[in-house]
CSV table of C-alpha atoms in Angstrom, one decimal:
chain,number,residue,atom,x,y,z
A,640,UNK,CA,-81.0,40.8,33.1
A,641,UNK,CA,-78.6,42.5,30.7
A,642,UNK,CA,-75.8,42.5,33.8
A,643,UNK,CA,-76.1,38.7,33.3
A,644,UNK,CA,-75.8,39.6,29.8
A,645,UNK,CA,-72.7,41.2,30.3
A,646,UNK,CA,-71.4,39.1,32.7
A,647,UNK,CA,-71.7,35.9,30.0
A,648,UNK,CA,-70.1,37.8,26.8
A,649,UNK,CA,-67.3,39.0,29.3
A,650,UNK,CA,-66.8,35.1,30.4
A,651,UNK,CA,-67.1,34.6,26.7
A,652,UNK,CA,-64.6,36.6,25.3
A,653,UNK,CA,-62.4,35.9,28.4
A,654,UNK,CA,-62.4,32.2,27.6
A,655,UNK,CA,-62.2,32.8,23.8
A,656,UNK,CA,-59.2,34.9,24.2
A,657,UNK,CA,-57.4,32.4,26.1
A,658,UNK,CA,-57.9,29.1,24.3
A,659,UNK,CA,-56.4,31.6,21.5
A,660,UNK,CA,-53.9,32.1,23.3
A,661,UNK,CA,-52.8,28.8,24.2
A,662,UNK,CA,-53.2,27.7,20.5
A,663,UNK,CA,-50.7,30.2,19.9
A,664,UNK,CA,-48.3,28.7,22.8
A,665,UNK,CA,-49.2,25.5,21.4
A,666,UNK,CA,-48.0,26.2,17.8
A,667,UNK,CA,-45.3,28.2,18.7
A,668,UNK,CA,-43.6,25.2,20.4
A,669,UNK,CA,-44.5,22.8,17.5
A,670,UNK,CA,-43.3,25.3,15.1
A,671,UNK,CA,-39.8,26.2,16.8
A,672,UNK,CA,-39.1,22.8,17.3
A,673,UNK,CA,-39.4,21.8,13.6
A,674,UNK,CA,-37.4,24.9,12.8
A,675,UNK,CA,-34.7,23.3,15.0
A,676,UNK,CA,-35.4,19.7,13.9
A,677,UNK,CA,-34.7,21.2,9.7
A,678,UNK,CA,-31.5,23.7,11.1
A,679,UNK,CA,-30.5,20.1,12.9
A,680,UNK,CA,-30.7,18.1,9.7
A,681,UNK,CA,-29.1,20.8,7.3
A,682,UNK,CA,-26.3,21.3,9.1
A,683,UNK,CA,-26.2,16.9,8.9
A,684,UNK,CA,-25.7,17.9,4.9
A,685,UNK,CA,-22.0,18.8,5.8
A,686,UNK,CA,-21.6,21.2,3.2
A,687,UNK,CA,-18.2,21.5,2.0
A,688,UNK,CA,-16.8,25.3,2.5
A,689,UNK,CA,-13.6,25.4,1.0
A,690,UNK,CA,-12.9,27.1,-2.4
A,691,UNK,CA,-16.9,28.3,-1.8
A,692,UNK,CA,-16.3,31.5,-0.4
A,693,UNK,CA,-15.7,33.0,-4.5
A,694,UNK,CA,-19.0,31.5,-4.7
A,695,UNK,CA,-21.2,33.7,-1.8
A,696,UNK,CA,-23.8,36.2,-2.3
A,697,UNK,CA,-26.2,38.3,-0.6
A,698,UNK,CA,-29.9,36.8,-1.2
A,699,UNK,CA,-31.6,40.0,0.4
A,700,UNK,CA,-33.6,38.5,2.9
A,701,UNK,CA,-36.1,41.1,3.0
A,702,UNK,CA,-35.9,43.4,6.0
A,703,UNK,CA,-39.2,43.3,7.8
A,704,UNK,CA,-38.5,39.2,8.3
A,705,UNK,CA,-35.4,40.7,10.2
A,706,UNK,CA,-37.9,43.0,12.3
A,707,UNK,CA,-40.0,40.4,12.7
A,708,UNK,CA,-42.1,42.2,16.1
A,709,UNK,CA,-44.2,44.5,13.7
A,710,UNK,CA,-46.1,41.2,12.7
A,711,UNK,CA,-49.4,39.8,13.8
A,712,UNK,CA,-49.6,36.2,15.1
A,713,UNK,CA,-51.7,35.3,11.7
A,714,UNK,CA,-48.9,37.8,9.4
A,715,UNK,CA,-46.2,35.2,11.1
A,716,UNK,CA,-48.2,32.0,10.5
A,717,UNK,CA,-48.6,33.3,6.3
A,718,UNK,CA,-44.5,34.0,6.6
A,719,UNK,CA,-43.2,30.9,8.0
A,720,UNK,CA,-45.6,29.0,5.9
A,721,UNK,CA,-44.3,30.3,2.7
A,722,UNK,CA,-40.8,29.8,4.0
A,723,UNK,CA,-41.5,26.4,4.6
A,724,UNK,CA,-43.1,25.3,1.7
A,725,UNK,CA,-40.3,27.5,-0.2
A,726,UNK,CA,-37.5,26.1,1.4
A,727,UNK,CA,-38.9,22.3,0.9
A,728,UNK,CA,-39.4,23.6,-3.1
A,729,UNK,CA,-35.4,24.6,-3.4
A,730,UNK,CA,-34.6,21.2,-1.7
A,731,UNK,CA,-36.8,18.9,-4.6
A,732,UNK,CA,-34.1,20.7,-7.2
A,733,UNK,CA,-31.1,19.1,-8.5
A,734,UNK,CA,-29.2,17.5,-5.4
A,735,UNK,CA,-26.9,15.2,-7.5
A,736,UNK,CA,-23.9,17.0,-6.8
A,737,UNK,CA,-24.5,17.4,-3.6
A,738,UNK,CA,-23.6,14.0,-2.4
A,739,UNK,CA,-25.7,14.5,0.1
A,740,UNK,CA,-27.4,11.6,2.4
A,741,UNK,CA,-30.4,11.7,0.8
A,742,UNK,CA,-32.2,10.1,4.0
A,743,UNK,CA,-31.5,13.3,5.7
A,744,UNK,CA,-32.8,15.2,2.8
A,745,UNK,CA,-35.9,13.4,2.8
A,746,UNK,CA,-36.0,13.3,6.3
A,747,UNK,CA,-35.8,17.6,6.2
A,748,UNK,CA,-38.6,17.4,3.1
A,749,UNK,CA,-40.6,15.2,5.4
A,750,UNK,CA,-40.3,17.8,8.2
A,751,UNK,CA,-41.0,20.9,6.4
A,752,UNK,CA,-44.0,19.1,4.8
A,753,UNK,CA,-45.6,18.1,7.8
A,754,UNK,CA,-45.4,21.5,9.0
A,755,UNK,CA,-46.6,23.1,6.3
A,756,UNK,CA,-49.8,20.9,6.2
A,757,UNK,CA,-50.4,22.1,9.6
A,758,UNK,CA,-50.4,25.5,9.1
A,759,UNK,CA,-52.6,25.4,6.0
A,760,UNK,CA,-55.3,23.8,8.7
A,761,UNK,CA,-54.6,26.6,11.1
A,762,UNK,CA,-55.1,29.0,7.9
A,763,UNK,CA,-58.4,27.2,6.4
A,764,UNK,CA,-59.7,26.8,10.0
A,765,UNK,CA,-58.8,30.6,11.0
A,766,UNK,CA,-60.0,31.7,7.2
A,767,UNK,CA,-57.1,34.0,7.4
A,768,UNK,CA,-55.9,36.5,4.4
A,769,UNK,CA,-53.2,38.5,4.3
A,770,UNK,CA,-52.4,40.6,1.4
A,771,UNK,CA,-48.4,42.1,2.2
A,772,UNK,CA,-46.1,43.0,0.6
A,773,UNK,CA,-43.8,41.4,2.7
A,774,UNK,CA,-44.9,38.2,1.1
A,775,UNK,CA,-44.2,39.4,-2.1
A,776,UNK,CA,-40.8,39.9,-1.1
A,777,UNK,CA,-40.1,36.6,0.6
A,778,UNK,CA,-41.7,35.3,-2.3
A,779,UNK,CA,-38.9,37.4,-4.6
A,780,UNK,CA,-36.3,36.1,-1.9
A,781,UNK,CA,-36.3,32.7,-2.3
A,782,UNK,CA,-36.4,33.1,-6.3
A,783,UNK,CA,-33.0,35.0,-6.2
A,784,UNK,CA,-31.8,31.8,-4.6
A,785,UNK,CA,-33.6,29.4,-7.3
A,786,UNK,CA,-32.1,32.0,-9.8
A,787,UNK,CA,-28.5,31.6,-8.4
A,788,UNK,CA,-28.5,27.6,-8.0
A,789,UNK,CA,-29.7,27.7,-11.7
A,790,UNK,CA,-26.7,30.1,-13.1
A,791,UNK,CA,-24.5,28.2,-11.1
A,792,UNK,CA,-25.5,24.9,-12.8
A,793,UNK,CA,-26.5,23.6,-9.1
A,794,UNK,CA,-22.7,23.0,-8.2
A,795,UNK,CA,-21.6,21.2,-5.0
A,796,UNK,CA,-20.4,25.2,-4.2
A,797,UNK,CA,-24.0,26.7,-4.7
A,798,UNK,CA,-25.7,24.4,-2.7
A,799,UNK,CA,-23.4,24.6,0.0
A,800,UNK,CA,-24.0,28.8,-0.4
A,801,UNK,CA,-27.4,27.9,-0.5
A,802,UNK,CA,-27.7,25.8,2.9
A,803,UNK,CA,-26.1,27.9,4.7
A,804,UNK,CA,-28.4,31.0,3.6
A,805,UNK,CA,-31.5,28.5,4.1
A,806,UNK,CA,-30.1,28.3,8.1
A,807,UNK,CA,-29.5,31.9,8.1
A,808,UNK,CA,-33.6,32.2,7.4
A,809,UNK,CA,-34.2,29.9,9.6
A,810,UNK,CA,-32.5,31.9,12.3
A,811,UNK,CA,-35.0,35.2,11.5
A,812,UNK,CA,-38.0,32.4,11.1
A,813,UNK,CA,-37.0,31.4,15.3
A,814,UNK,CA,-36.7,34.9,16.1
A,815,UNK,CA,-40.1,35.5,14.3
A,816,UNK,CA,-41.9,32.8,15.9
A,817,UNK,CA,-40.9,34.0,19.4
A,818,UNK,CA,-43.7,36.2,19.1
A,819,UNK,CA,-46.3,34.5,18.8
A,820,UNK,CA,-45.9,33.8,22.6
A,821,UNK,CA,-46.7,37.6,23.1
């Protein structure tokens, strides 16, 4: 009798483990291929370079998004959720001087926004908390960039500083959802 015990919560936690798993597989995919789709449709922007490069500044992307393997799968869903829902904040701001398609724009809001909804299922069905620093600092991260579009009166210069920085963190955010395969 309790070898058949056993036996079922081995089957039990075997299974359990890998549907988790392939969730994980699952929402890797989904969420590396929206973080190509929104890298695709900001480098659409065309930012203008020239006469920019007075302009540049070191955001400080904090460092444990750029050594992103100490994370746990739920740590990387809480990180790339806040990117996402910061970067789709910085992109509501004063684009008039952009000239930017704003189809594209939307079409990157649109994106990020759909993701984002997803993950807060995952979150609410998971009942995940996380209380990091590392949060903190992204959050700190993306308000030196709000900060610097602001003192640079959201120029055609700034923004173009701006995207690009937003594709550098998309970069770390690919790297960082890599492991959720693991």
């Amino acid at each position: 009798m309790t070898s058949r015990c056993i036996l079922q919560t081995a089957l039990l936690v075997y299974f359990c483990t890998t549907v988790l798993a392939m969730n994980y597989d699952l929402l890797q995919f989904q969420l590396s291929s929206s973080s190509v789709e929104c890298q695709e449709l900001l480098l659409q922007l065309n930012g203008t370079s020239k006469g920019c490069l007075k302009d540049r500044m070191n955001f400080k992307i904090p460092e444990e998004i750029k050594k992103s393997q100490q994370f746990q799968k739920e740590d990387i869903i809480w990180i790339t959720l806040e990117m996402f829902g910061k970067t789709s904040d910085i992109f509501r701001r004063n684009l008039s001087s952009t000239g930017w398609n704003e189809t594209i724009v939307e079409d990157l809001l649109a994106t990020l926004h759909r993701q984002k909804e997803h993950l807060e299922g995952i979150m609410e069905e998971g009942n995940f908390t996380w209380d990091h620093r590392t949060l903190l600092h992204l959050k700190r991260y993306y308000l030196r960039i709000v900060q610097y579009l602001k003192a640079k009166k959201y120029s055609t210069c700034a923004w173009t500083i701006v995207q690009a920085e937003i594709l550098r963190g998309f970069f770390f955010l690919d790297k960082l959802t890599g492991y959720l395969l693991n």
